[in-house]
PDB file of N, CA, C and O in Angstrom:
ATOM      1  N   UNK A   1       0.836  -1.195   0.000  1.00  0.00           N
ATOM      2  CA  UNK A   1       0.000   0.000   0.000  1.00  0.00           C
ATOM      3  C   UNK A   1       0.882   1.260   0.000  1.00  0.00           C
ATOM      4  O   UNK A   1       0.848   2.029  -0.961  1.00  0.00           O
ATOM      5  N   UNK A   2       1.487   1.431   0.819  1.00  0.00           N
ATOM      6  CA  UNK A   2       2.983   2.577   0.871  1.00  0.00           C
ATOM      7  C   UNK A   2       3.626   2.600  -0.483  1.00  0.00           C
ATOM      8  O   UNK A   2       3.479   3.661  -1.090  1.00  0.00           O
ATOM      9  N   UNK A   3       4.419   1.500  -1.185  1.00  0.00           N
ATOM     10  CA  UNK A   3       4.781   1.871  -2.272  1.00  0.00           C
ATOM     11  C   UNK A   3       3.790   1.963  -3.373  1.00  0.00           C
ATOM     12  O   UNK A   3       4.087   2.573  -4.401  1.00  0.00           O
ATOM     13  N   UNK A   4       2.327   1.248  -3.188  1.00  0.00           N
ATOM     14  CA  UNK A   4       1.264   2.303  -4.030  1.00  0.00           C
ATOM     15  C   UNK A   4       1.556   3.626  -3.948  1.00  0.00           C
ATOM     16  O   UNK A   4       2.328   4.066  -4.800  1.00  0.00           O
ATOM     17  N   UNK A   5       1.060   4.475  -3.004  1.00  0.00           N
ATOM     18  CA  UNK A   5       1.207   5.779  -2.496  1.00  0.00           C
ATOM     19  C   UNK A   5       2.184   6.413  -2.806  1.00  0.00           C
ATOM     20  O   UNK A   5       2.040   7.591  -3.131  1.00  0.00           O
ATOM     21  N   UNK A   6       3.272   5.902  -2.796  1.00  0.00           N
ATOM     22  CA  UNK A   6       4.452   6.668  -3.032  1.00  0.00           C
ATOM     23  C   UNK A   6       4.916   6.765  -4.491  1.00  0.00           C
ATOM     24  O   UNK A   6       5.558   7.752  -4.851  1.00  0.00           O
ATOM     25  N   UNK A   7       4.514   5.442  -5.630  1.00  0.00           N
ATOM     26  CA  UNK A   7       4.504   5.566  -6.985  1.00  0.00           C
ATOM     27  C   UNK A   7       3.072   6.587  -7.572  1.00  0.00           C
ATOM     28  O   UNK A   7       3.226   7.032  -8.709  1.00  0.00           O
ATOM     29  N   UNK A   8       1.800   6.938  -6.893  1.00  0.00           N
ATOM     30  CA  UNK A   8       1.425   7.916  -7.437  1.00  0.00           C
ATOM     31  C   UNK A   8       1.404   9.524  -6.888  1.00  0.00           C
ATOM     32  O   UNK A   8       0.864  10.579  -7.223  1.00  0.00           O
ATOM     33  N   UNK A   9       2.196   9.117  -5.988  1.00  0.00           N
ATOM     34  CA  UNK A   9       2.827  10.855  -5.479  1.00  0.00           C
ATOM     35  C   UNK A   9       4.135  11.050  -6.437  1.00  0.00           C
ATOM     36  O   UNK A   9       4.518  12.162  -6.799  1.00  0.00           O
ATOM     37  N   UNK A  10       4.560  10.227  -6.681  1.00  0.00           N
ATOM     38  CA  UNK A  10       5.502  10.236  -8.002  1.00  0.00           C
ATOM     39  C   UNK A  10       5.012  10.805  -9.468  1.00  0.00           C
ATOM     40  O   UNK A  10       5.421  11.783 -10.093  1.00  0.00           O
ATOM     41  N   UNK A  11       4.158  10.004  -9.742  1.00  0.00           N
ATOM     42  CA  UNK A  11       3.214  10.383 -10.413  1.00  0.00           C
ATOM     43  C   UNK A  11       2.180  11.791 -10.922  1.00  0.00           C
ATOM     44  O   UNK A  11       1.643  12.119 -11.980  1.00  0.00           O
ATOM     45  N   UNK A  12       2.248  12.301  -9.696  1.00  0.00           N
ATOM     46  CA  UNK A  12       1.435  13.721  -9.479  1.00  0.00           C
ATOM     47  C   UNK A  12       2.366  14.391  -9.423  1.00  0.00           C
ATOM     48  O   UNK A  12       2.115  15.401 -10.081  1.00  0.00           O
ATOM     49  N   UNK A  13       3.845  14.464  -8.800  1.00  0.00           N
ATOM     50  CA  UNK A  13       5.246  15.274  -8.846  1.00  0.00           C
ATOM     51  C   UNK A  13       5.332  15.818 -10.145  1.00  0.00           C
ATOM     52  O   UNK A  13       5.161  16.981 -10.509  1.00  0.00           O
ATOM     53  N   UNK A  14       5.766  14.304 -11.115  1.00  0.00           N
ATOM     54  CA  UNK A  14       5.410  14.556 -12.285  1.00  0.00           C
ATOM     55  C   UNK A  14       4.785  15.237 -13.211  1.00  0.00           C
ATOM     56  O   UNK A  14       5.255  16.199 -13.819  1.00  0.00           O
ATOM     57  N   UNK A  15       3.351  14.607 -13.393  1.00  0.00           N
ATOM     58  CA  UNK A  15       2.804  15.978 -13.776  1.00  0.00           C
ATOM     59  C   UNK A  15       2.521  16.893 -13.373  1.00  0.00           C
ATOM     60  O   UNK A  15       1.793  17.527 -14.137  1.00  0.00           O
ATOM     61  N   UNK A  16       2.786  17.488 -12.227  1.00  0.00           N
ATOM     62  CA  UNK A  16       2.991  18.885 -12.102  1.00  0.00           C
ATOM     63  C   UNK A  16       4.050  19.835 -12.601  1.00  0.00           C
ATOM     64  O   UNK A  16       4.054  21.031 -12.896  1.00  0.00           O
ATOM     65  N   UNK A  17       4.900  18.921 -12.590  1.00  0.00           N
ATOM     66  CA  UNK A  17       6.633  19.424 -12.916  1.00  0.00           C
ATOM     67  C   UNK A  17       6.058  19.783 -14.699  1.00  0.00           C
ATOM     68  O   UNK A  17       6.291  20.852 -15.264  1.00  0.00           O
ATOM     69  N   UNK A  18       5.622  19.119 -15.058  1.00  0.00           N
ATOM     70  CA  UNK A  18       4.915  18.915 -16.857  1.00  0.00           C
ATOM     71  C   UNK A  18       4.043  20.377 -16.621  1.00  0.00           C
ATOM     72  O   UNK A  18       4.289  21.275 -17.426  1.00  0.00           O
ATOM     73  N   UNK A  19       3.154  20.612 -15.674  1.00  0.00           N
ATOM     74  CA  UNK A  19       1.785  22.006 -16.121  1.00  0.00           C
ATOM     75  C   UNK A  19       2.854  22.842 -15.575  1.00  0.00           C
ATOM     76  O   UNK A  19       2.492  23.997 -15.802  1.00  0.00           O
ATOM     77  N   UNK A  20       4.021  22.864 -14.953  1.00  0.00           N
ATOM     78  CA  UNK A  20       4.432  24.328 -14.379  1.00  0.00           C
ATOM     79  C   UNK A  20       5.653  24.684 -15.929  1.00  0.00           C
ATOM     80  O   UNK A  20       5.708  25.758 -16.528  1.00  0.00           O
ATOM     81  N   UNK A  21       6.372  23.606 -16.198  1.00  0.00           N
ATOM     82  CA  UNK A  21       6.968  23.809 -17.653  1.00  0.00           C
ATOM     83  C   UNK A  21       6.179  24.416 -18.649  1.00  0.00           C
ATOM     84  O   UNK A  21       6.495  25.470 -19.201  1.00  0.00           O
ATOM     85  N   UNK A  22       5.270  23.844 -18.865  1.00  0.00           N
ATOM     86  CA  UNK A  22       4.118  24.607 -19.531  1.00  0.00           C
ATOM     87  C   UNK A  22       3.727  25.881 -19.438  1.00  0.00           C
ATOM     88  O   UNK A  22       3.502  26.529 -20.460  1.00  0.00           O
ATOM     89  N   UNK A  23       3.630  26.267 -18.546  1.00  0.00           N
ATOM     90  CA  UNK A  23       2.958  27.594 -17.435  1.00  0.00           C
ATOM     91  C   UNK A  23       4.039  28.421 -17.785  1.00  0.00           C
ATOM     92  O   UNK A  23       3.813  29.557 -18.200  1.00  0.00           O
ATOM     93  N   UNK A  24       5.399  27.916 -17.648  1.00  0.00           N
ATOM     94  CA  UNK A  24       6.542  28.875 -18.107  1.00  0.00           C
ATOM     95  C   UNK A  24       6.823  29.263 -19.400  1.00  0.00           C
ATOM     96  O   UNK A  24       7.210  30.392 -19.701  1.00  0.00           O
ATOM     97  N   UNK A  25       6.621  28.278 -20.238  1.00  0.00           N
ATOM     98  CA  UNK A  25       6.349  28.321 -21.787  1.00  0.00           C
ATOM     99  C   UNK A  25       5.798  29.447 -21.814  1.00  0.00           C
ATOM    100  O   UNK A  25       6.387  30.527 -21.819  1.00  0.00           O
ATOM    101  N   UNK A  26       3.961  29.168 -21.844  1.00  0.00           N
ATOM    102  CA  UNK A  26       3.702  30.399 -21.926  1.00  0.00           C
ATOM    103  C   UNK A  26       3.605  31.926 -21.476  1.00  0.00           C
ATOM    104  O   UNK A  26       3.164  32.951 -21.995  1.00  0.00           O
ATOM    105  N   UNK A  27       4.347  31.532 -20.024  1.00  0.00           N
ATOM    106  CA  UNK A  27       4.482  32.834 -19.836  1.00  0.00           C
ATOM    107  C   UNK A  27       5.987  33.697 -20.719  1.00  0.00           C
ATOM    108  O   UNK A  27       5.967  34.909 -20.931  1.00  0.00           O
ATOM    109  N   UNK A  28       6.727  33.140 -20.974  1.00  0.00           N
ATOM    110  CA  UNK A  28       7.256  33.409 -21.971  1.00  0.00           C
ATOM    111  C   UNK A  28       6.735  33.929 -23.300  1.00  0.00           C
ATOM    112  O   UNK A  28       6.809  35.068 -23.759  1.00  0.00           O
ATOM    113  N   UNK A  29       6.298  33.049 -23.709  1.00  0.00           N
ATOM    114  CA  UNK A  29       5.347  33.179 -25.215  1.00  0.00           C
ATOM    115  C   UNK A  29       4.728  35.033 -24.845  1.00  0.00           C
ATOM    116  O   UNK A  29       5.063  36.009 -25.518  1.00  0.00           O
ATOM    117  N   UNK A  30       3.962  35.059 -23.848  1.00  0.00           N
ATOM    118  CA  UNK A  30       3.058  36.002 -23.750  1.00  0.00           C
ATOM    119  C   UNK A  30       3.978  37.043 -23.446  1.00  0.00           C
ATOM    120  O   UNK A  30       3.504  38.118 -23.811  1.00  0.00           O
ATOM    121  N   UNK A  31       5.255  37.179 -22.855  1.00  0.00           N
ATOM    122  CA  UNK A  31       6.010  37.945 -22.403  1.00  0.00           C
ATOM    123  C   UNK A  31       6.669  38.605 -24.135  1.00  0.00           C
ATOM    124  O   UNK A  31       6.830  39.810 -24.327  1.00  0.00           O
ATOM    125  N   UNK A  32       6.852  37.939 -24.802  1.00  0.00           N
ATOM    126  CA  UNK A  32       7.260  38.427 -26.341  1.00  0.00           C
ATOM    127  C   UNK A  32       6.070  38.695 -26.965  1.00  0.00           C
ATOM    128  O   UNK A  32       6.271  39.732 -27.598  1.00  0.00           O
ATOM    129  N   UNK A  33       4.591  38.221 -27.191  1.00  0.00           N
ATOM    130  CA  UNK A  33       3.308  38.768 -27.648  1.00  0.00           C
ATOM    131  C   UNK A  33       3.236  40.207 -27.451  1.00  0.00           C
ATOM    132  O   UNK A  33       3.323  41.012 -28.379  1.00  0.00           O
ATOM    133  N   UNK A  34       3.031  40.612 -25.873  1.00  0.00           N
ATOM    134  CA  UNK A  34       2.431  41.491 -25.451  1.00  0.00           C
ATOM    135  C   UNK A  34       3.016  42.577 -25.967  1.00  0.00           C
ATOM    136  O   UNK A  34       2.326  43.586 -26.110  1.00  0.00           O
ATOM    137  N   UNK A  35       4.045  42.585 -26.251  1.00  0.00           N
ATOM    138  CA  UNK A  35       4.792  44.572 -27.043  1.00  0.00           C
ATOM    139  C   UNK A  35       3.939  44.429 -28.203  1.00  0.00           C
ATOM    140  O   UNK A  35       3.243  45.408 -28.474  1.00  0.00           O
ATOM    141  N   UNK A  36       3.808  42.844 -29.346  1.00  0.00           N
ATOM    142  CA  UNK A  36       3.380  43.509 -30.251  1.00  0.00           C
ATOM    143  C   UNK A  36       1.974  43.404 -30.388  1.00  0.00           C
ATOM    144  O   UNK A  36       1.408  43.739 -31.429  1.00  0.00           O
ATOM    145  N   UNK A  37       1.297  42.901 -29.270  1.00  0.00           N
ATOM    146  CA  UNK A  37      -0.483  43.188 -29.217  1.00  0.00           C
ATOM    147  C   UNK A  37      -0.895  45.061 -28.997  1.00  0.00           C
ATOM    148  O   UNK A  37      -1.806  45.673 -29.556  1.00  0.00           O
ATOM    149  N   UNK A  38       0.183  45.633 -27.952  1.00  0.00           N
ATOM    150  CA  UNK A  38       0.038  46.319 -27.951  1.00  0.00           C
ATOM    151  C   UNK A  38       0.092  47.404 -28.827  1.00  0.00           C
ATOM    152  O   UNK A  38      -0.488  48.491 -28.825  1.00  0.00           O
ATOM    153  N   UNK A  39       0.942  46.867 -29.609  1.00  0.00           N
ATOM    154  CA  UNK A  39       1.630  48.245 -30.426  1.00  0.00           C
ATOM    155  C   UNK A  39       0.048  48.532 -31.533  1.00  0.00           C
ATOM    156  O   UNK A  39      -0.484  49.593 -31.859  1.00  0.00           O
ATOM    157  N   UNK A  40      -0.423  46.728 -31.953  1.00  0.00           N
ATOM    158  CA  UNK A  40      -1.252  46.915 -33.305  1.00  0.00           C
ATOM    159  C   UNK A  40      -2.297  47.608 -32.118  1.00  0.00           C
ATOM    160  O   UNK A  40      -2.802  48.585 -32.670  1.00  0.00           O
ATOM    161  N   UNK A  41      -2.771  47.504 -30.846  1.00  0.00           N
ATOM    162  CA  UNK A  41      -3.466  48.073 -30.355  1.00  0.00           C
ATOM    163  C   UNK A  41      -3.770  49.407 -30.444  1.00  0.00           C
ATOM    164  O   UNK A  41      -4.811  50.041 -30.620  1.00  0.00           O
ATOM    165  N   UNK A  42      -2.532  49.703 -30.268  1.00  0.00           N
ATOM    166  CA  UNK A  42      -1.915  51.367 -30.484  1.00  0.00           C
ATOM    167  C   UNK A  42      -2.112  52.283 -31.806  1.00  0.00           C
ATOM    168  O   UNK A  42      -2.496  53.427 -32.050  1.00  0.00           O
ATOM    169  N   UNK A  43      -1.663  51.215 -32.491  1.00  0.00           N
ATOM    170  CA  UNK A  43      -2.209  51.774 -34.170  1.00  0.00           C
ATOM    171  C   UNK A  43      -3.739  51.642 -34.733  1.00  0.00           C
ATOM    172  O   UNK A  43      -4.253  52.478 -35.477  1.00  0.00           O
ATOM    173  N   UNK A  44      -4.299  50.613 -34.320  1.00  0.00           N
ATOM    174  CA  UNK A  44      -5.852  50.697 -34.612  1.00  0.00           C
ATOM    175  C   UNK A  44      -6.345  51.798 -33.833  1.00  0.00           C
ATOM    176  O   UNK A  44      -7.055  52.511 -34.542  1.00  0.00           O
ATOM    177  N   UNK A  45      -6.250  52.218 -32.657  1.00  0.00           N
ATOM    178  CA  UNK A  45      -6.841  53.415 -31.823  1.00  0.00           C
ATOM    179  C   UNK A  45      -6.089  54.957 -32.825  1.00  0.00           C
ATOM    180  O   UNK A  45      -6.801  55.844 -33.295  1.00  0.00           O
ATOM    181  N   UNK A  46      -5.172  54.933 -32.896  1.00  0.00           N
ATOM    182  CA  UNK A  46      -4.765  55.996 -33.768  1.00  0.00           C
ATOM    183  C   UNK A  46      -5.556  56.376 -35.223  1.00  0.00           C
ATOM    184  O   UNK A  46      -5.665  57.448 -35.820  1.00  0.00           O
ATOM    185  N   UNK A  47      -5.983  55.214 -35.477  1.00  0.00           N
ATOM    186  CA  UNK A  47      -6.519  55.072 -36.902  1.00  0.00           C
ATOM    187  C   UNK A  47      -8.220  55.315 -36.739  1.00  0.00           C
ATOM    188  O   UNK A  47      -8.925  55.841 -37.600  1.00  0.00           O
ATOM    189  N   UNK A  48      -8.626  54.864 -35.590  1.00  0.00           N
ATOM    190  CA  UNK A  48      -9.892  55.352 -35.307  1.00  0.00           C
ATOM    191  C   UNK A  48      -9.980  56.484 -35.075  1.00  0.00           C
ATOM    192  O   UNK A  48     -10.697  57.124 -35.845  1.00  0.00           O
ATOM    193  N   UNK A  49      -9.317  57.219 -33.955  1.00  0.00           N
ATOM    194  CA  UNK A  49      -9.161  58.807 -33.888  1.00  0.00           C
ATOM    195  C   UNK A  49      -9.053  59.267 -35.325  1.00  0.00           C
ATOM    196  O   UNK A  49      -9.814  60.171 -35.672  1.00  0.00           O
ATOM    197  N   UNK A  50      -8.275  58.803 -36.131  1.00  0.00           N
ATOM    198  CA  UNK A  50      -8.504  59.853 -37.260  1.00  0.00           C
ATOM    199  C   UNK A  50      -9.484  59.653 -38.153  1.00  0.00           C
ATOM    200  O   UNK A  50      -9.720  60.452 -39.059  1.00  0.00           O
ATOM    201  N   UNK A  51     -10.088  58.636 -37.974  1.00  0.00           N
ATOM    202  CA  UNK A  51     -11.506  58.577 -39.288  1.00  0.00           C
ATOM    203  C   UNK A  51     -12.376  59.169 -38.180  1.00  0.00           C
ATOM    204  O   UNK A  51     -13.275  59.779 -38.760  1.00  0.00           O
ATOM    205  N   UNK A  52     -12.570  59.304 -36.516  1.00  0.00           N
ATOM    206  CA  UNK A  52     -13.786  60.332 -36.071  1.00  0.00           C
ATOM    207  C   UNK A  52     -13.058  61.344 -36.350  1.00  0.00           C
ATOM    208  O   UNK A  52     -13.862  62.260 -36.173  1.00  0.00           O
ATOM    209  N   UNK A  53     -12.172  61.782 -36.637  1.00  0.00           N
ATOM    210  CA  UNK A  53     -12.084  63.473 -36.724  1.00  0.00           C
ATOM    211  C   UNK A  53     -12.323  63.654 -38.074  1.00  0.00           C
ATOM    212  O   UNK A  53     -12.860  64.736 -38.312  1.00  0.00           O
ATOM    213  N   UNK A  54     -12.058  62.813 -39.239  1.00  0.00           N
ATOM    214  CA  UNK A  54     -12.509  63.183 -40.627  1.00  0.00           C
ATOM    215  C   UNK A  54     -13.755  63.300 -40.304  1.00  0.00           C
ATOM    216  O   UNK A  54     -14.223  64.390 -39.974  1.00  0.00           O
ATOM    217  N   UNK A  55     -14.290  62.469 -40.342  1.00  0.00           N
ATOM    218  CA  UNK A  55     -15.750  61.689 -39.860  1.00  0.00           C
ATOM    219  C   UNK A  55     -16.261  63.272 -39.368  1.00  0.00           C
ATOM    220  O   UNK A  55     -17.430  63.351 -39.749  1.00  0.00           O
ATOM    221  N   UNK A  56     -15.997  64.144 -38.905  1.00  0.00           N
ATOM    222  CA  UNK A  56     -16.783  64.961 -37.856  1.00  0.00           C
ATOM    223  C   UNK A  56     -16.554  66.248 -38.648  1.00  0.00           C
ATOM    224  O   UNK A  56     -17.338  67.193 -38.732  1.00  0.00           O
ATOM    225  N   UNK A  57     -15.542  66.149 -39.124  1.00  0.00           N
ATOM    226  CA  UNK A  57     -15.245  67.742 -40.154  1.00  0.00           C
ATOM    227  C   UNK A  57     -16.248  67.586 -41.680  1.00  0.00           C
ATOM    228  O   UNK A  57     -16.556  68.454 -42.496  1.00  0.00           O
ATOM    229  N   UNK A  58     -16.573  66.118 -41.638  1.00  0.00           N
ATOM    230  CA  UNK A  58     -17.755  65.999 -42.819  1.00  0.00           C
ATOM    231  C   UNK A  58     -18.774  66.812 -42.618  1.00  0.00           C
ATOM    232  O   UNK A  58     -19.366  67.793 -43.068  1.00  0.00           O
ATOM    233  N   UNK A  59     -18.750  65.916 -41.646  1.00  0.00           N
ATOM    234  CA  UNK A  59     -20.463  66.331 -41.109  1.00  0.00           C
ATOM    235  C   UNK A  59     -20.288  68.331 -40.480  1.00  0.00           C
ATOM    236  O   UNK A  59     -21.153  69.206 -40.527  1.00  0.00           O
ATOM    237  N   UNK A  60     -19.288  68.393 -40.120  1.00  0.00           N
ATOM    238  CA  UNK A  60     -19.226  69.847 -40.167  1.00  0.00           C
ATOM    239  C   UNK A  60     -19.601  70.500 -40.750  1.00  0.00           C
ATOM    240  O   UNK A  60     -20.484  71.313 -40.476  1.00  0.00           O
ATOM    241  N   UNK A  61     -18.827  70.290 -42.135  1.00  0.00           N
ATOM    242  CA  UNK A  61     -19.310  70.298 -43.509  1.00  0.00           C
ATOM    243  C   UNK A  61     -20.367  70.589 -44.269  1.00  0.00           C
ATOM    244  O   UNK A  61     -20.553  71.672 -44.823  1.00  0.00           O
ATOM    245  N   UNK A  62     -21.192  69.486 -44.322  1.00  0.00           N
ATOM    246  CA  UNK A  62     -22.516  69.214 -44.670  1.00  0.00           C
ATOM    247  C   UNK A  62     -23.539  70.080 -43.661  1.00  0.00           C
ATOM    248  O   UNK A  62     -24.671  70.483 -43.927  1.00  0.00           O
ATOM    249  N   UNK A  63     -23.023  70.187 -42.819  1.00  0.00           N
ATOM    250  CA  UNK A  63     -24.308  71.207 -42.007  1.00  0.00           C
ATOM    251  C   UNK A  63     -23.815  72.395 -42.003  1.00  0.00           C
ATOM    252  O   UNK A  63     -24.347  73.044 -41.103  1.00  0.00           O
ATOM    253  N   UNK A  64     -22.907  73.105 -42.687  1.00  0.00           N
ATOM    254  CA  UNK A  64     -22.813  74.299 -42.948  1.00  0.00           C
ATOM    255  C   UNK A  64     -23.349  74.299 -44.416  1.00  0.00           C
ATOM    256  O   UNK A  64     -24.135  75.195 -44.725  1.00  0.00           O
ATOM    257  N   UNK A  65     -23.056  73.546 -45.166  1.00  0.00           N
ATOM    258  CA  UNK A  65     -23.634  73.602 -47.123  1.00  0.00           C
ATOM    259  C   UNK A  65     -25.133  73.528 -46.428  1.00  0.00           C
ATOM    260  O   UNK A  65     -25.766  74.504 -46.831  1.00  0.00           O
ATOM    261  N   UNK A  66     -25.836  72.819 -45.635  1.00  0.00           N
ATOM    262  CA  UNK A  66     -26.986  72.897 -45.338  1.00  0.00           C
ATOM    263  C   UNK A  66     -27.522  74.031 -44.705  1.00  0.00           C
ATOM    264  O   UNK A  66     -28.603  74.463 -45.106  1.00  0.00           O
ATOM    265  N   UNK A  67     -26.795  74.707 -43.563  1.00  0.00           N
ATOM    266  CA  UNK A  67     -28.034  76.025 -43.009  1.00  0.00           C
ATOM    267  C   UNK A  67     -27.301  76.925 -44.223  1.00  0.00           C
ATOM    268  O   UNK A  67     -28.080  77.787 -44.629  1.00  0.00           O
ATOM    269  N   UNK A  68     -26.236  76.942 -44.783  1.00  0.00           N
ATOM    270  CA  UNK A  68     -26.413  78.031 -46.329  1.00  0.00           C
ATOM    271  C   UNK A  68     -27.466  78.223 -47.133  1.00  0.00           C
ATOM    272  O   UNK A  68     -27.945  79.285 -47.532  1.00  0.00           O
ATOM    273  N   UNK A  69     -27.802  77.079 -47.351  1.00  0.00           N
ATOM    274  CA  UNK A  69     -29.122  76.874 -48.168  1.00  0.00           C
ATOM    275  C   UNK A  69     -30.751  77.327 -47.440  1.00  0.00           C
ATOM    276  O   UNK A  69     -31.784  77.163 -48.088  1.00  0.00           O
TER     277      UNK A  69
END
């Protein structure tokens, strides 16, 4: 019964030693992702700011050609 016990505490050592390798993997992985999630983050928000500010000088626009009329 003891060396039951002790071959699946072996066992569970094991794979744990396996999910924390893992765990490091990706924290790695994510540690090199994250500059460039951010950056495209960075550039889509830039790119939105500038189609609402086109976006708003239209319509500026159009409602001045409109109370002209």
């Amino acid at each position: 019964m003891l060396c039951q016990k002790l071959i699946e505490a072996s066992e569970a050592i094991a794979e744990t030693r396996r999910d924390l390798e893992g765990f490091r993997t990706l924290k790695v992985s994510e540690a090199v992702a994250l500059p460039k999630r951010l950056e495209a983050l960075k550039r889509e928000v830039a790119f939105l700011d500038r189609r609402e500010r086109e976006a708003q000088e239209v319509y500026r626009a159009r409602k001045e050609e409109l109370e002209s009329l």
